[in-house]
C-alpha cells in the first residue's frame, strides 16, 4: 500500500498541476462530476472562442471550480444557463456540425432551463432536515451536470427521463444522470454524498486556505493539519500557564489591577478591559482599584481598531452607574465563584463589537 | 461565540480553583495537565452534552487514570458523568465498523479512482483519530462534529492566549 500511496500522491500532484482533479467516484467524500478534464476545459474555453457576451459580466471562475463542481459550485442560474449553451457549442464541436443538430441542441437547453427553474421551487419547499440551500443547489447542479454530460453523448428525449426520475423520492429531489442507476440505493447514496459535500463546503470555509483547493484528499489534509495545530496550541498554552503561575490560583483581582498596557498582540483589546474597571469609584474592599487609569484611555485608543474608541467611551460612560448597581449585592455573597465572574466577563466581553456591554450586563444579571 | 468563551472561562477557572484548593502543591507537569484537562472539560461542558465529541471527551477523561480524579472533582456538581459506558459494547461496535470497512471489492489496484478512494479513506481515519470519540462516527456526523470541534478549539485557544498575556503582564509589571 505504501508504494501505491506514494505514487498516488505524486499522481495526485501531477493532476493538480494540470488544474483538474482525477475523476473520483463512489466514495463518501468524492465528487459526483465525472466529466473528463479536457472536456471541462473545452467547455470553459468555448465562450471565449465563440465570443459570447456574458450575462452577468465576466465571471472569473477558475477551471478547477468547474471541474470539481462538488467543492465550489456556483449556484448561479445565469452561469448554468451559460453552461447549457456551452454544452450546445461543445456538442457542435464534438459532433458533426449539422443544422438539425444545432436546432435540437438549442431546443433542449431551453426546455431544461425551464425544468431547472421549476425544480428550484419544489426543492426549496420540501421540509428536509438537511440544508435547504444544498437541496436548492442539487437539482440545478444535477441539471447542469446532465446537460454537460449529455453533450458528450447523443441525446434522445432527455426531458422525459429527467421528469420521470425527479419524482422517485418524496423528500429528496435528486436527479439521475444519463446511464446511471435509478434504484433507491444509489439515489440514497447520492443524496447522502450531496449532504456530505454540502457540509464539507462549510468546513472549507471555516478552515483558512481551503477554498481554492479542489480534491477531497488535500482538503482533508488541511483540515487535519488545522485540528492538529489547534490541539498543539492548547498544549503549549497550558504549559505556558503552568509555568507562569507557580500555584494555580488565577488571582483575578491581581489580574485586574495590572497596569502597564502595551501593544503586545492582537488580544490586546481583551487584556485592556480589566484595567478599565479601576477608573470607576467603588466601595467595599475593592479599594485596590482606586487607581487613576486615565492615561490608559489614550493608549487604548491608539492601539485598538478604529471603532473601539467610540465603544470605549460608551462603556466608560455607562459603566459607572451600572457597576455600582451590580456590585453591591455581588459582594454580599461570600462565595468564591462569583467574585471573579464579573471581572472575567469584562475580560472577555470587552470586544470591538457594539453589543459587548449589553451581553456583559445580561451575564451579570444572570449571576445574581 | 463570545458567550461560549465566557462560559468556558467561568467553568475553567472555577474548576481550577476547586482543584487547587484541595491539592496545594503541584509540579509543573501536574499543573500543566490540570490546566489542560480542566480547560478541555470546561469546553466540552459548554456544549451541554449535545455534541458527540464533548460527550466522548468527558467520558474519556473520567476513565483515564491520571485525570479521573480531576474530572470527578470538576464535574461532580455540574453534569452527571455517564459512567455506564460499556467499553466492551463500544469495542464490539468498533469491530463491526471495521468489518464493514474491510468488505470491499478491490476491482483493480491501480485504478485512479481506487487510489483516490484510498487516500480519502486514509485521511478520514486520521481525522477520526484526532477527534475525541471520532472512531464511532459516520461520515456525515464526522463533518459536523469536526466543524463544532474546530470552533470550540479556536475559542479555547483564544481565551487561553488572553489569559497567558494577562498573567505575563501581571508578572512583568507587578502592582
Short mmCIF file of C-alpha atoms in Angstrom, two decimals, chain A residues 58-222:
data_model
loop_
_atom_site.label_atom_id
_atom_site.label_comp_id
_atom_site.label_asym_id
_atom_site.label_seq_id
_atom_site.Cartn_x
_atom_site.Cartn_y
_atom_site.Cartn_z
CA UNK A 58 -17.18 38.46 -16.61
CA UNK A 59 -17.20 35.65 -14.17
CA UNK A 60 -13.70 34.66 -13.16
CA UNK A 61 -14.42 31.12 -12.19
CA UNK A 62 -11.28 29.08 -12.28
CA UNK A 63 -11.09 25.87 -14.18
CA UNK A 64 -10.81 23.87 -11.07
CA UNK A 65 -14.05 25.17 -9.73
CA UNK A 66 -15.82 23.98 -12.77
CA UNK A 67 -14.15 20.64 -12.91
CA UNK A 68 -14.53 19.95 -9.23
CA UNK A 69 -18.07 21.07 -9.00
CA UNK A 70 -18.52 19.24 -5.80
CA UNK A 71 -16.49 21.71 -3.84
CA UNK A 72 -17.01 25.11 -5.36
CA UNK A 73 -20.29 25.03 -7.05
CA UNK A 74 -21.61 28.29 -8.36
CA UNK A 75 -25.31 28.17 -7.92
CA UNK A 76 -25.94 30.93 -10.33
CA UNK A 77 -28.70 30.36 -12.75
CA UNK A 78 -27.06 32.64 -15.28
CA UNK A 79 -23.94 30.58 -15.22
CA UNK A 80 -25.94 27.42 -15.51
CA UNK A 81 -27.72 28.77 -18.50
CA UNK A 82 -24.43 29.69 -19.99
CA UNK A 83 -23.20 26.21 -19.26
CA UNK A 84 -26.20 24.92 -21.08
CA UNK A 85 -25.27 26.99 -24.05
CA UNK A 86 -21.70 25.85 -23.72
CA UNK A 87 -22.86 22.32 -23.99
CA UNK A 88 -24.52 23.32 -27.19
CA UNK A 89 -21.26 24.63 -28.53
CA UNK A 90 -19.31 21.67 -27.29
CA UNK A 91 -21.84 19.39 -28.84
CA UNK A 92 -21.39 21.19 -32.08
CA UNK A 93 -17.66 20.94 -31.90
CA UNK A 94 -17.54 17.29 -30.99
CA UNK A 95 -20.30 16.05 -33.25
CA UNK A 96 -20.53 16.72 -36.87
CA UNK A 97 -21.99 20.09 -37.45
CA UNK A 98 -25.44 19.87 -38.88
CA UNK A 99 -28.22 22.30 -38.78
CA UNK A 100 -30.61 19.80 -37.35
CA UNK A 101 -28.18 19.05 -34.63
CA UNK A 102 -27.92 22.66 -33.65
CA UNK A 103 -31.63 23.03 -33.69
CA UNK A 104 -32.20 20.11 -31.42
CA UNK A 105 -29.39 21.28 -29.24
CA UNK A 106 -30.75 24.74 -28.90
CA UNK A 107 -34.19 23.49 -28.08
CA UNK A 108 -33.35 21.16 -25.29
CA UNK A 109 -31.40 23.65 -23.17
CA UNK A 110 -34.44 25.85 -23.22
CA UNK A 111 -36.61 23.03 -22.00
CA UNK A 112 -34.06 22.03 -19.44
CA UNK A 113 -33.78 25.55 -18.19
CA UNK A 114 -37.48 25.62 -17.65
CA UNK A 115 -37.27 22.39 -15.76
CA UNK A 116 -34.41 23.77 -13.77
CA UNK A 117 -36.33 26.82 -12.74
CA UNK A 118 -39.33 24.71 -11.98
CA UNK A 119 -37.31 22.39 -9.85
CA UNK A 120 -35.82 25.04 -7.69
CA UNK A 121 -39.13 25.84 -6.07
CA UNK A 122 -40.27 22.37 -5.03
CA UNK A 123 -36.90 21.57 -3.61
CA UNK A 124 -36.94 24.74 -1.60
CA UNK A 125 -40.30 23.91 -0.11
CA UNK A 126 -39.57 20.36 0.84
CA UNK A 127 -39.01 20.14 4.51
CA UNK A 128 -35.97 18.01 4.73
CA UNK A 129 -33.63 18.07 7.65
CA UNK A 130 -30.53 18.72 5.61
CA UNK A 131 -29.51 22.04 4.16
CA UNK A 132 -32.19 23.64 2.16
CA UNK A 133 -29.54 25.59 0.36
CA UNK A 134 -27.82 22.38 -0.55
CA UNK A 135 -31.10 20.96 -1.73
CA UNK A 136 -31.66 24.01 -3.81
CA UNK A 137 -28.37 23.53 -5.42
CA UNK A 138 -28.89 19.85 -6.01
CA UNK A 139 -31.39 19.91 -8.85
CA UNK A 140 -29.65 22.78 -10.51
CA UNK A 141 -26.33 21.17 -10.33
CA UNK A 142 -27.64 17.84 -11.48
CA UNK A 143 -29.35 19.52 -14.36
CA UNK A 144 -26.22 21.25 -15.34
CA UNK A 145 -24.17 18.10 -15.00
CA UNK A 146 -26.68 16.32 -17.07
CA UNK A 147 -26.53 18.91 -19.77
CA UNK A 148 -22.81 18.85 -19.72
CA UNK A 149 -22.68 15.12 -19.83
CA UNK A 150 -25.34 14.92 -22.45
CA UNK A 151 -23.27 16.99 -24.76
CA UNK A 152 -20.72 14.25 -24.97
CA UNK A 153 -23.24 11.60 -25.94
CA UNK A 154 -26.01 11.51 -28.43
CA UNK A 155 -29.12 12.81 -26.83
CA UNK A 156 -32.56 11.35 -27.04
CA UNK A 157 -35.52 12.53 -25.08
CA UNK A 158 -33.65 13.71 -22.08
CA UNK A 159 -36.54 15.68 -20.76
CA UNK A 160 -38.73 12.66 -20.25
CA UNK A 161 -36.04 10.92 -18.29
CA UNK A 162 -35.40 13.86 -16.08
CA UNK A 163 -39.02 14.49 -15.29
CA UNK A 164 -39.56 10.83 -14.58
CA UNK A 165 -36.67 10.44 -12.22
CA UNK A 166 -37.30 13.56 -10.29
CA UNK A 167 -40.37 12.29 -8.50
CA UNK A 168 -38.98 8.97 -7.32
CA UNK A 169 -38.41 10.00 -3.71
CA UNK A 170 -40.84 12.06 -1.72
CA UNK A 171 -38.20 14.06 0.15
CA UNK A 172 -35.03 14.41 -1.80
CA UNK A 173 -35.07 15.87 -5.22
CA UNK A 174 -32.19 14.07 -6.75
CA UNK A 175 -31.83 13.83 -10.43
CA UNK A 176 -30.08 10.97 -12.06
CA UNK A 177 -27.69 11.31 -14.82
CA UNK A 178 -27.93 9.53 -18.10
CA UNK A 179 -26.83 5.96 -17.84
CA UNK A 180 -26.90 6.00 -14.04
CA UNK A 181 -28.80 3.52 -11.95
CA UNK A 182 -32.09 4.73 -10.68
CA UNK A 183 -32.69 2.32 -7.86
CA UNK A 184 -33.32 3.69 -4.44
CA UNK A 185 -29.94 2.62 -3.13
CA UNK A 186 -27.83 4.63 -5.46
CA UNK A 187 -30.22 7.53 -5.20
CA UNK A 188 -29.99 7.49 -1.46
CA UNK A 189 -26.27 7.18 -1.67
CA UNK A 190 -26.12 10.13 -3.98
CA UNK A 191 -28.27 12.17 -1.64
CA UNK A 192 -26.01 11.24 1.21
CA UNK A 193 -22.99 12.29 -0.74
CA UNK A 194 -24.65 15.57 -1.51
CA UNK A 195 -25.23 16.15 2.17
CA UNK A 196 -21.65 15.39 2.98
CA UNK A 197 -20.37 17.64 0.26
CA UNK A 198 -22.51 20.49 1.49
CA UNK A 199 -21.11 20.15 4.97
CA UNK A 200 -17.61 19.89 3.59
CA UNK A 201 -18.14 23.22 1.89
CA UNK A 202 -18.89 24.77 5.26
CA UNK A 203 -15.82 23.19 6.70
CA UNK A 204 -13.76 24.51 3.86
CA UNK A 205 -14.91 28.00 4.59
CA UNK A 206 -14.02 27.60 8.20
CA UNK A 207 -10.52 26.31 7.73
CA UNK A 208 -8.34 29.01 6.22
CA UNK A 209 -6.78 28.26 2.89
CA UNK A 210 -9.17 25.55 1.87
CA UNK A 211 -11.32 27.45 -0.53
CA UNK A 212 -9.07 27.28 -3.51
CA UNK A 213 -8.22 23.65 -3.10
CA UNK A 214 -10.05 21.13 -5.14
CA UNK A 215 -9.85 17.50 -4.28
CA UNK A 216 -11.16 15.88 -1.20
CA UNK A 217 -7.90 14.38 -0.02
CA UNK A 218 -6.00 17.66 0.07
CA UNK A 219 -8.84 19.47 1.76
CA UNK A 220 -8.96 16.78 4.40
CA UNK A 221 -5.23 17.14 4.79
CA UNK A 222 -5.62 20.81 5.55
#
